Each structure stands twice: as C-alpha cells, then as structure tokens.
XYZ file of N, CA and C in Angstrom:
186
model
N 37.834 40.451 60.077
C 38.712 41.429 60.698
C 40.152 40.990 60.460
N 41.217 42.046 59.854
C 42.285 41.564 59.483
C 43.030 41.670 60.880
N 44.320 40.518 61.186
C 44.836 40.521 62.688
C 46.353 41.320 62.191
N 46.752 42.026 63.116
C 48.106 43.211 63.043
C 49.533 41.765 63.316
N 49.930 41.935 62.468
C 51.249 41.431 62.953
C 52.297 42.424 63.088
N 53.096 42.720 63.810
C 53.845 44.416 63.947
C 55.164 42.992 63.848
N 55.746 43.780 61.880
C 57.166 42.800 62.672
C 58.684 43.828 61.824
N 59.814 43.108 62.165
C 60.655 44.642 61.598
C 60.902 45.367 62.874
N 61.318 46.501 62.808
C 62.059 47.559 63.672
C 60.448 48.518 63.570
N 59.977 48.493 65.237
C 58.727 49.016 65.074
C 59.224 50.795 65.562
N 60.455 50.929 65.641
C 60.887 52.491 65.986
C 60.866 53.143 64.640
N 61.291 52.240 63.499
C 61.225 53.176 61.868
C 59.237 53.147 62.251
N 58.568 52.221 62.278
C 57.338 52.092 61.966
C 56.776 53.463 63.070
N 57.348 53.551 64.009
C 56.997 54.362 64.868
C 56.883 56.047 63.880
N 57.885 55.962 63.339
C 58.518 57.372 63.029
C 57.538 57.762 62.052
N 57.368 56.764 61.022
C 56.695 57.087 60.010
C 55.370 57.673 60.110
N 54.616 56.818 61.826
C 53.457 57.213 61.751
C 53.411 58.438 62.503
N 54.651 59.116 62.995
C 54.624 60.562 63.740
C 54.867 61.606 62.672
N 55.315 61.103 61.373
C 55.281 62.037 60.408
C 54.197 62.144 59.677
N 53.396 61.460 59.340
C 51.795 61.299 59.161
C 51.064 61.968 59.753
N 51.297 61.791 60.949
C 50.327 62.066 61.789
C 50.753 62.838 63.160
N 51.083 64.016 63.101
C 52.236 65.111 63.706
C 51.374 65.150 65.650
N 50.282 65.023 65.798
C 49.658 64.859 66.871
C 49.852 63.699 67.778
N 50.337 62.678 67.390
C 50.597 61.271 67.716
C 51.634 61.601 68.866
N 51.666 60.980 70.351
C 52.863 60.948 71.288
C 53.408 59.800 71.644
N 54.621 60.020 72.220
C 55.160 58.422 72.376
C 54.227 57.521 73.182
N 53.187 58.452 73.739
C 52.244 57.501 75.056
C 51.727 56.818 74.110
N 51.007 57.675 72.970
C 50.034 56.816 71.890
C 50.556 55.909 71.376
N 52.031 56.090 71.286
C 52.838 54.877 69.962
C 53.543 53.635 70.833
N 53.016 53.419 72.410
C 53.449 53.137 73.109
C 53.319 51.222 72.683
N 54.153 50.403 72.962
C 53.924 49.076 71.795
C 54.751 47.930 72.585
N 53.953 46.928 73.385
C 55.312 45.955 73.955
C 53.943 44.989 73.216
N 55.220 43.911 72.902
C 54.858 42.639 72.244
C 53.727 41.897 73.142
N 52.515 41.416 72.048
C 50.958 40.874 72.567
C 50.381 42.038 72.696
N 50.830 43.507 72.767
C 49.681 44.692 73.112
C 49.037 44.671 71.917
N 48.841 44.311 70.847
C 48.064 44.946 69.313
C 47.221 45.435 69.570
N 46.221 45.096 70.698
C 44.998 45.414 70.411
C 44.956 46.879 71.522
N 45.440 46.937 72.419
C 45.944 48.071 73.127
C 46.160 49.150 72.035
N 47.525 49.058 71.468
C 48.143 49.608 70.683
C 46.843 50.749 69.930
N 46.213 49.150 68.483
C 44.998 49.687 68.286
C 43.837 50.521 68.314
N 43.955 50.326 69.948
C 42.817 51.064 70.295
C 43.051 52.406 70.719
N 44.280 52.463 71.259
C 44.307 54.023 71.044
C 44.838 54.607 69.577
N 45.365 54.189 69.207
C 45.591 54.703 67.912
C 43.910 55.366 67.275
N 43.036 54.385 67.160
C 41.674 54.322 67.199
C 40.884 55.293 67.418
N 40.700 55.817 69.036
C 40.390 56.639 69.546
C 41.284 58.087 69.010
N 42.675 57.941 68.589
C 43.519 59.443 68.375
C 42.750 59.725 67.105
N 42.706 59.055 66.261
C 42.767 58.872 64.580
C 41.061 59.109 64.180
N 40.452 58.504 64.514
C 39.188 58.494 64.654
C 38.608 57.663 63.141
N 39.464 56.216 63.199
C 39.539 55.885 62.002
C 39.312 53.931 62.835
N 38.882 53.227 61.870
C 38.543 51.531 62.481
C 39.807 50.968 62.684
N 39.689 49.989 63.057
C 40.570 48.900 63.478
C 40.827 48.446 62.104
N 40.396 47.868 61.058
C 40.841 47.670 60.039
C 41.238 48.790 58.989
N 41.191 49.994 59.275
C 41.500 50.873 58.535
C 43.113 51.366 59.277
N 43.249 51.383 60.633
C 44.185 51.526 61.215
C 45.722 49.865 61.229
N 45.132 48.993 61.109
C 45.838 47.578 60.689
C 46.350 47.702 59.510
N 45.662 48.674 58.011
C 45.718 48.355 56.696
C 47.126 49.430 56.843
N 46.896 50.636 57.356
C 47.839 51.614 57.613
C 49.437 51.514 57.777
N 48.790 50.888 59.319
C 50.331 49.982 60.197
C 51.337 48.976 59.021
N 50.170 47.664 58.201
C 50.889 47.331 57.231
C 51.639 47.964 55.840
N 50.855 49.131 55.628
C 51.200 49.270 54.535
C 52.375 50.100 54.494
N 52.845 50.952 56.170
C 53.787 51.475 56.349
C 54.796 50.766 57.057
N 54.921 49.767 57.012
C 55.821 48.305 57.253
C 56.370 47.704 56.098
C-alpha cells in the first residue's frame, strides 16, 4: 500500500481536484495535517475508487 505524503500548497492541490471532479465539497476536501487517512477515506467513499488509486491521483496532481 503506497503511504500519501500531501506536501506543497494543498489549496492549488485542492483546486485541481474540484476541477476533476466538479461534485467534490470543501467538507470532502477537508485536510489538517496527520488526517491522510480521513482525508482518504472520504475521498474513497465520494469517488468510488481505492486508496491506492486515490494516493496515485493526489500524487500525480502534486
């Protein structure tokens, strides 16, 4: 299982994934430092996509 490091300005990272993904709310994109797996999991549940498919995402739009 790959582990999320969220690093950078996570408000651009924020944006990107509300333009992706137009359903996404600030509750969902909601992000204080140590939450990853929080974060994750709703993302998870919105997306309907894995934890490593949702990590590969987060990085690759970082």
């Amino acid at each position: 299982m790959d582990k999320l490091e969220i690093k950078g300005n996570w408000n651009e990272l924020k944006g990107k994934l509300k333009q992706k993904y137009a359903d996404l709310t600030e509750d969902d994109l909601k992000y204080a430092e140590g939450q990853d797996d929080e974060l994750i999991g709703k993302l998870q549940k919105k997306l309907g996509k894995t934890r490593d498919e949702i990590v590969k995402e987060l990085k690759s739009l970082g």
